Amino acid sequence: MTIKFHLSDDLLLGYSAGSLDEPSNLLVASHLALCPHCRARNASVDSLGGYMLDSLPEAPVPMAMMSSVLTRIRCESEAPVPPTRSPSTANFLIPEPLRSYVGGDVHDLNWIRMAPRVHQIQINTPNSRSQARLLRFQSGTSVPAHGHRGRELTLVLTGSLCDRDTILFRGDIAETDERTEHQPYAGPDEDCICLAVTDAPLRFKSMFARLLQPLFGI
Amino acid sequence: MVALEELRGDENSVAASLADCIARIAVSKDETSFEALFRYFAPRLKSYFMRLGADASAAEEVTQEAMVQVWRNANQFDRSRASASTWIFTIARNLSIDAFRRTRRPSFDPSDPAFIPDGEMLPDLQLERAETEQRVRFVMNSLSPNEKSVLMLSFYENLSHGEIAERLGIPLGTVKSRIRLAFAKIRTALETRQGEEQ
């Protein structure tokens, strides 16, 4: 299936510049693992970094620095050859680097029930403003209608997620901001698993959902 | 022997000389090439790290670390995929995240079975990397100072869009639209090139 919804220029720029926080970096890197198109864009943005390094004014460097670096590199032993991993034929649904963060593939995880038909895995990223979590919606389940206090990024990994007039499949990205109010639901065929990164707690519309919010931790 | 004079001249020949230096380090651990790279990159790397908020001595510390990594990883440099400056930029960026930014920047793993390889890349993106990079540089040279400054600030001073707006005294929407415009120009340049070849 070809990916239709890609990373925004803003996210690519932030990933390349190194200015995103860890949860957003994790989402970008996981999309890049699935999307050759965005990897090519990412390489173009990295080359902006090279261009700008060339055009920076030079800061004076003490004479002694070169000799101290030369001393260090003369002590370098041959770099160890990285062990070649035997090619695995395993069919993972969760790509790296995300799989290492959550500790395994879809079926290895201890999913925590958040609500009827909705499970999650919280992803621990210390010192981050935003929160990453893996969400699993049973097919046909809808998320309570909600708005956002900040940005929400979603990367679909299995199944499909219908959001207003678009349907997202594996690899697709949805980016919403504080202006968005929506009620996405999982497609009918299989469970939808997605990685969600939220900048600020969601703002649920109904009183019932708002009451539950502290319990779900979202 | 690479004299410093050789690293002047037009942009393309500088880029080629720098790439040659890395290649010679990979093949024969050539210290003279390393010294030429050091003279070109160390002052720029220090400048980059200081723009990210490091003081002079911390910036020099990380600059040394970056140059040691250039030496150590020279055999991973592939000039068909990136210029010397771009490759060294990525080394410096990754070091800056560990050293100053107290966060992590995970990357994808091409040997992961779930990784989708480039073979399925769309045809309009199969430009040679090196050529793409030249096009990007050409577009950057043609941007207005206003457009360029927005990109520079997000790259080199690690500022959010809001902070850039404040620094330049322009509305947030203008920052976003300048970034969008700059990217659109880059995209157009890459696609035009592709169109000429068809």
XYZ file of C-alpha atoms in Angstrom:
416
model
C 0.000 0.000 0.000
C 1.423 3.363 -1.002
C 1.570 5.981 1.718
C -0.579 9.007 0.872
C -0.225 11.260 3.891
C 3.354 12.334 4.505
C 5.383 14.328 7.023
C 4.927 18.096 6.870
C 7.872 20.297 5.915
C 7.865 21.659 9.473
C 8.357 18.220 10.984
C 11.075 17.305 8.490
C 12.893 20.558 9.172
C 12.657 20.039 12.930
C 13.887 16.444 12.674
C 16.824 17.465 10.530
C 17.727 20.499 12.636
C 17.478 18.409 15.808
C 14.930 20.719 17.421
C 12.046 18.267 18.003
C 11.525 16.552 21.324
C 11.958 12.813 21.678
C 8.324 11.712 21.121
C 8.110 13.691 17.848
C 11.524 12.403 16.713
C 10.278 8.883 17.398
C 7.201 9.401 15.239
C 9.199 10.969 12.387
C 11.832 8.200 12.442
C 9.126 5.490 12.479
C 7.425 7.063 9.454
C 10.800 7.356 7.662
C 11.347 3.609 8.194
C 8.190 2.969 6.150
C 8.434 5.800 3.610
C 11.220 6.044 0.967
C 9.574 9.229 -0.339
C 10.059 11.090 2.940
C 13.554 9.621 3.378
C 14.537 11.334 0.122
C 12.973 14.584 1.365
C 14.799 14.146 4.660
C 18.115 13.841 2.801
C 17.366 17.107 0.950
C 16.700 18.890 4.224
C 19.919 17.491 5.715
C 21.728 19.028 2.750
C 20.330 22.406 3.818
C 22.222 21.743 7.043
C 25.401 21.174 5.041
C 24.804 24.338 3.052
C 24.354 26.376 6.196
C 27.420 24.875 7.867
C 29.408 26.100 4.838
C 27.929 29.575 5.081
C 28.404 30.127 8.830
C 30.966 32.741 9.876
C 34.084 31.012 11.196
C 34.727 31.168 14.941
C 38.448 31.342 15.787
C 39.818 28.047 17.060
C 42.951 27.899 19.266
C 46.083 26.617 17.507
C 46.577 23.912 20.119
C 43.241 22.287 19.290
C 44.413 20.715 16.052
C 47.423 19.062 17.691
C 45.339 17.790 20.572
C 42.872 16.210 18.091
C 45.775 14.747 16.104
C 47.098 13.186 19.302
C 43.698 11.656 19.951
C 43.240 10.178 16.502
C 46.734 8.643 16.554
C 45.627 6.648 19.609
C 42.529 5.399 17.806
C 42.646 1.675 17.248
C 40.921 0.153 14.243
C 37.193 0.639 14.575
C 35.574 -2.684 15.379
C 33.565 -4.083 12.468
C 29.920 -3.989 13.509
C 28.506 -7.509 13.761
C 26.362 -8.331 10.755
C 22.952 -9.383 11.922
C 21.622 -12.513 10.316
C 18.734 -11.354 8.139
C 15.500 -11.970 9.962
C 12.442 -13.146 8.122
C 10.166 -12.083 10.945
C 7.232 -10.035 9.769
C 7.041 -7.136 12.201
C 4.164 -4.681 12.190
C 5.981 -2.143 14.354
C 9.157 -0.784 12.694
C 12.312 0.331 14.463
C 13.016 2.555 16.310
C 9.488 2.288 17.730
C 9.675 -1.477 18.394
C 12.586 -1.025 20.798
C 10.784 1.807 22.593
C 7.657 -0.271 23.287
C 9.608 -3.474 23.893
C 8.344 -5.722 21.114
C 5.884 -6.195 18.294
C 2.100 -5.895 18.524
C 1.506 -9.336 20.020
C 4.297 -9.172 22.606
C 2.945 -6.132 24.398
C 1.073 -5.760 27.665
C -1.724 -3.547 26.447
C -3.490 -1.507 29.107
C -7.238 -1.096 28.707
C -8.234 2.576 28.530
C -11.875 2.276 27.616
C -14.113 -0.374 26.104
C -12.345 -1.528 22.885
C -9.430 0.904 23.328
C -6.006 -0.118 24.667
C -2.769 1.766 25.017
C 0.937 1.513 25.783
C 2.446 4.677 27.226
C 5.952 5.345 25.941
C 8.417 6.659 28.453
C 10.459 9.636 27.210
C 11.887 11.617 30.135
C 12.204 15.417 29.889
C 9.734 15.697 27.012
C 6.949 18.172 26.748
C 4.840 15.878 24.603
C 3.696 12.320 25.244
C 3.948 9.350 22.878
C 1.616 6.383 23.170
C 0.672 3.382 21.111
C -3.112 3.127 20.780
C -5.129 0.104 19.681
C -8.735 0.612 18.627
C -10.825 -2.469 17.966
C -12.248 -2.351 14.445
C -15.180 0.045 14.194
C -14.446 1.784 17.500
C -14.701 5.527 17.573
C -12.667 7.874 19.720
C -14.720 10.331 21.802
C -15.095 13.637 19.938
C -12.289 15.916 21.043
C -10.442 19.106 20.340
C -6.819 19.835 21.081
C -4.949 22.258 23.260
C -1.867 21.628 21.162
C -0.656 19.555 18.271
C -1.481 15.887 17.814
C 0.493 13.651 15.468
C -0.722 10.207 14.496
C 1.077 7.469 12.565
C -1.129 4.543 11.534
C 0.564 1.136 11.809
C -2.229 -1.399 11.239
C -5.801 -1.264 10.009
C -7.275 2.063 9.049
C -8.342 5.243 10.773
C -11.192 7.287 9.341
C -11.024 10.948 10.216
C -13.654 13.242 8.716
C -13.315 12.746 4.946
C -9.985 10.919 4.880
C -8.995 7.317 5.534
C -5.503 6.682 6.804
C -3.675 3.393 6.311
C -0.324 1.938 7.401
C 2.391 4.570 7.266
C 0.022 7.526 6.872
C 0.438 10.579 9.090
C -2.270 12.861 10.473
C -1.333 16.208 11.953
C -3.941 18.199 13.876
C -3.674 21.421 15.833
C -5.704 23.399 18.353
C -8.230 24.368 15.667
C -9.195 20.762 14.967
C -12.204 19.082 16.491
C -12.720 15.554 15.311
C -13.992 12.095 16.082
C -11.793 9.555 14.309
C -12.862 5.899 14.190
C -11.128 2.642 13.333
C -12.034 1.042 9.995
C -14.220 -2.068 10.000
C -11.727 -4.722 8.854
C -9.115 -5.034 11.550
C -7.882 -3.378 14.728
C -6.246 -0.041 14.162
C -2.930 0.437 15.945
C -1.341 3.853 15.775
C 1.398 5.889 17.378
C 0.031 9.159 18.757
C 2.098 12.084 19.978
C 0.285 14.847 21.825
C 1.688 18.230 22.754
C -0.921 18.942 25.392
C -3.754 16.928 26.905
C -6.708 16.466 24.586
C -9.781 18.586 25.180
C -12.790 16.275 25.117
C -16.128 17.757 24.154
C -18.597 15.747 26.133
C -18.767 16.073 29.904
C -18.646 12.276 30.184
C -15.400 12.033 28.229
C -13.926 14.927 30.217
C -14.667 13.133 33.449
C -12.911 10.039 32.188
C -9.917 11.947 30.892
C -7.853 11.867 34.102
C -8.450 8.120 34.339
C -7.205 7.437 30.813
C -4.266 9.698 31.335
C -4.747 11.435 27.986
C 49.121 16.837 -0.126
C 46.123 19.098 0.189
C 47.069 22.718 0.592
C 44.575 25.053 2.175
C 44.583 27.120 -1.025
C 42.987 24.211 -2.818
C 39.969 24.521 -0.564
C 39.185 27.968 -1.904
C 37.762 28.560 -5.338
C 34.258 27.836 -6.485
C 31.754 25.956 -4.394
C 31.818 22.735 -6.382
C 35.583 22.354 -6.376
C 35.696 23.068 -2.627
C 33.045 20.412 -2.066
C 34.989 17.934 -4.226
C 38.259 18.625 -2.353
C 36.579 18.127 1.008
C 35.055 14.830 -0.128
C 38.481 13.726 -1.457
C 39.969 14.416 1.974
C 37.437 12.161 3.703
C 38.010 9.459 1.087
C 41.792 9.580 1.697
C 41.254 9.251 5.441
C 39.070 6.211 4.830
C 41.617 4.586 2.520
C 44.953 5.483 4.072
C 44.411 7.328 7.377
C 45.963 10.387 5.723
C 46.691 12.997 8.397
C 47.377 15.784 5.915
C 43.843 15.418 4.570
C 42.536 15.427 8.118
C 44.377 18.681 8.841
C 42.803 20.282 5.758
C 39.346 19.151 6.908
C 40.050 20.432 10.390
C 41.063 23.886 9.120
C 37.881 24.141 7.074
C 35.349 22.617 9.476
C 36.545 23.236 13.049
C 35.846 27.026 13.001
C 32.428 26.425 11.409
C 31.523 23.638 13.832
C 32.491 25.822 16.783
C 30.311 28.582 15.357
C 27.403 26.117 14.943
C 27.642 24.819 18.518
C 27.835 28.366 19.900
C 24.693 29.288 17.988
C 22.970 26.395 19.728
C 23.836 28.052 23.038
C 27.169 26.481 24.014
C 29.899 28.721 25.461
C 33.246 28.848 23.660
C 34.934 26.116 25.672
C 32.005 23.682 25.478
C 31.749 24.394 21.744
C 35.456 23.600 21.288
C 35.065 20.400 23.283
C 32.262 19.144 21.031
C 34.077 20.349 17.897
C 36.998 18.092 18.837
C 34.622 15.207 19.392
C 33.009 15.821 15.977
C 36.404 15.849 14.235
C 37.411 12.602 15.968
C 34.178 11.031 14.683
C 34.960 12.256 11.160
C 38.276 10.389 11.410
C 36.752 7.296 12.956
C 33.768 7.000 10.609
C 35.378 8.204 7.360
C 34.764 4.808 5.763
C 30.996 5.302 6.207
C 31.029 8.463 4.093
C 29.392 7.917 0.691
C 29.913 10.877 -1.624
C 27.162 9.729 -3.942
C 24.660 10.255 -1.120
C 25.839 13.455 0.571
C 28.477 16.157 0.403
C 31.240 16.344 3.004
C 29.505 19.323 4.630
C 26.158 17.561 4.859
C 27.711 14.413 6.292
C 29.655 16.402 8.884
C 26.555 18.461 9.664
C 24.689 15.253 10.589
C 27.566 14.165 12.856
C 27.569 17.588 14.554
C 23.798 17.676 14.922
C 23.721 14.243 16.563
C 26.507 15.234 18.961
C 24.722 18.474 19.846
C 21.621 16.528 20.860
C 23.618 14.426 23.323
C 25.703 17.347 24.540
C 23.316 20.298 24.844
C 19.727 19.414 24.148
C 18.909 16.802 26.782
C 16.735 14.777 24.450
C 17.127 11.853 22.092
C 16.770 11.654 18.355
C 16.121 8.035 17.398
C 16.749 7.068 13.779
C 15.350 4.365 11.498
C 17.288 1.114 11.054
C 17.776 -0.003 7.413
C 18.537 -3.577 8.563
C 15.181 -3.900 10.357
C 12.909 -6.433 8.581
C 10.028 -3.936 8.825
C 12.061 -1.254 6.985
C 10.713 -0.469 3.488
C 13.778 -0.171 1.205
C 14.327 2.513 -1.437
C 13.499 0.115 -4.273
C 9.897 1.184 -4.011
C 10.837 4.842 -4.306
C 8.729 6.932 -6.652
C 10.517 7.599 -9.959
C 10.486 11.390 -9.505
C 12.683 10.989 -6.441
C 15.370 8.852 -7.994
C 17.658 11.767 -8.782
C 21.241 11.129 -7.866
C 21.706 12.405 -4.338
C 24.755 14.462 -5.200
C 22.896 16.215 -7.975
C 19.918 16.862 -5.712
C 22.247 18.457 -3.227
C 23.667 20.792 -5.879
C 20.144 21.839 -6.799
C 19.303 22.524 -3.150
C 22.408 24.716 -2.877
C 21.477 26.580 -6.027
C 18.004 27.327 -4.645
C 19.405 28.401 -1.273
C 21.697 30.871 -3.021
C 18.680 32.303 -4.813
C 16.473 32.776 -1.716
C 15.872 36.274 -0.421
C 17.714 37.193 2.816
C 14.336 37.117 4.615
C 13.533 33.595 3.516
C 17.036 32.412 4.257
C 17.123 33.939 7.744
C 14.038 31.988 8.822
C 15.608 28.698 7.761
C 18.931 29.636 9.362
C 17.304 30.446 12.679
C 15.425 27.174 12.869
C 18.541 25.239 11.912
C 21.251 26.982 13.775
C 19.732 28.571 16.781
C 17.256 25.850 17.487
C 14.412 28.346 17.711
C 10.753 27.414 17.486
C 8.571 29.235 14.967
C 7.224 31.409 17.774
C 10.718 32.376 18.914
C 11.776 33.168 15.346
C 8.738 35.436 14.961
C 9.723 37.242 18.149
C 13.386 37.553 17.162
C 12.646 38.946 13.711
C 9.660 40.992 14.887
C 7.322 39.425 12.340
C 4.015 37.553 12.787
C 4.037 33.788 13.362
C 2.071 33.297 10.140
C 4.854 35.026 8.196
C 7.463 32.679 9.657
C 5.391 29.666 8.655
C 4.710 31.009 5.178
C 8.399 31.813 4.573
C 9.359 28.266 5.508
C 6.621 26.914 3.272
C 7.753 29.143 0.422
C 11.403 28.168 0.770
C 10.481 24.491 0.684
C 8.198 25.031 -2.295
C 11.108 26.619 -4.206
C 13.358 23.692 -3.381
C 10.695 21.233 -4.464
C 10.057 23.105 -7.709
C 13.767 23.186 -8.517
C 14.087 19.429 -7.989
C 11.019 18.679 -10.092
C 12.019 21.059 -12.892
C 15.343 19.317 -13.180
C 13.612 15.978 -13.413
C 11.253 17.365 -16.073
C 14.184 18.463 -18.248
C 15.535 14.950 -18.311
C 12.360 13.302 -19.454
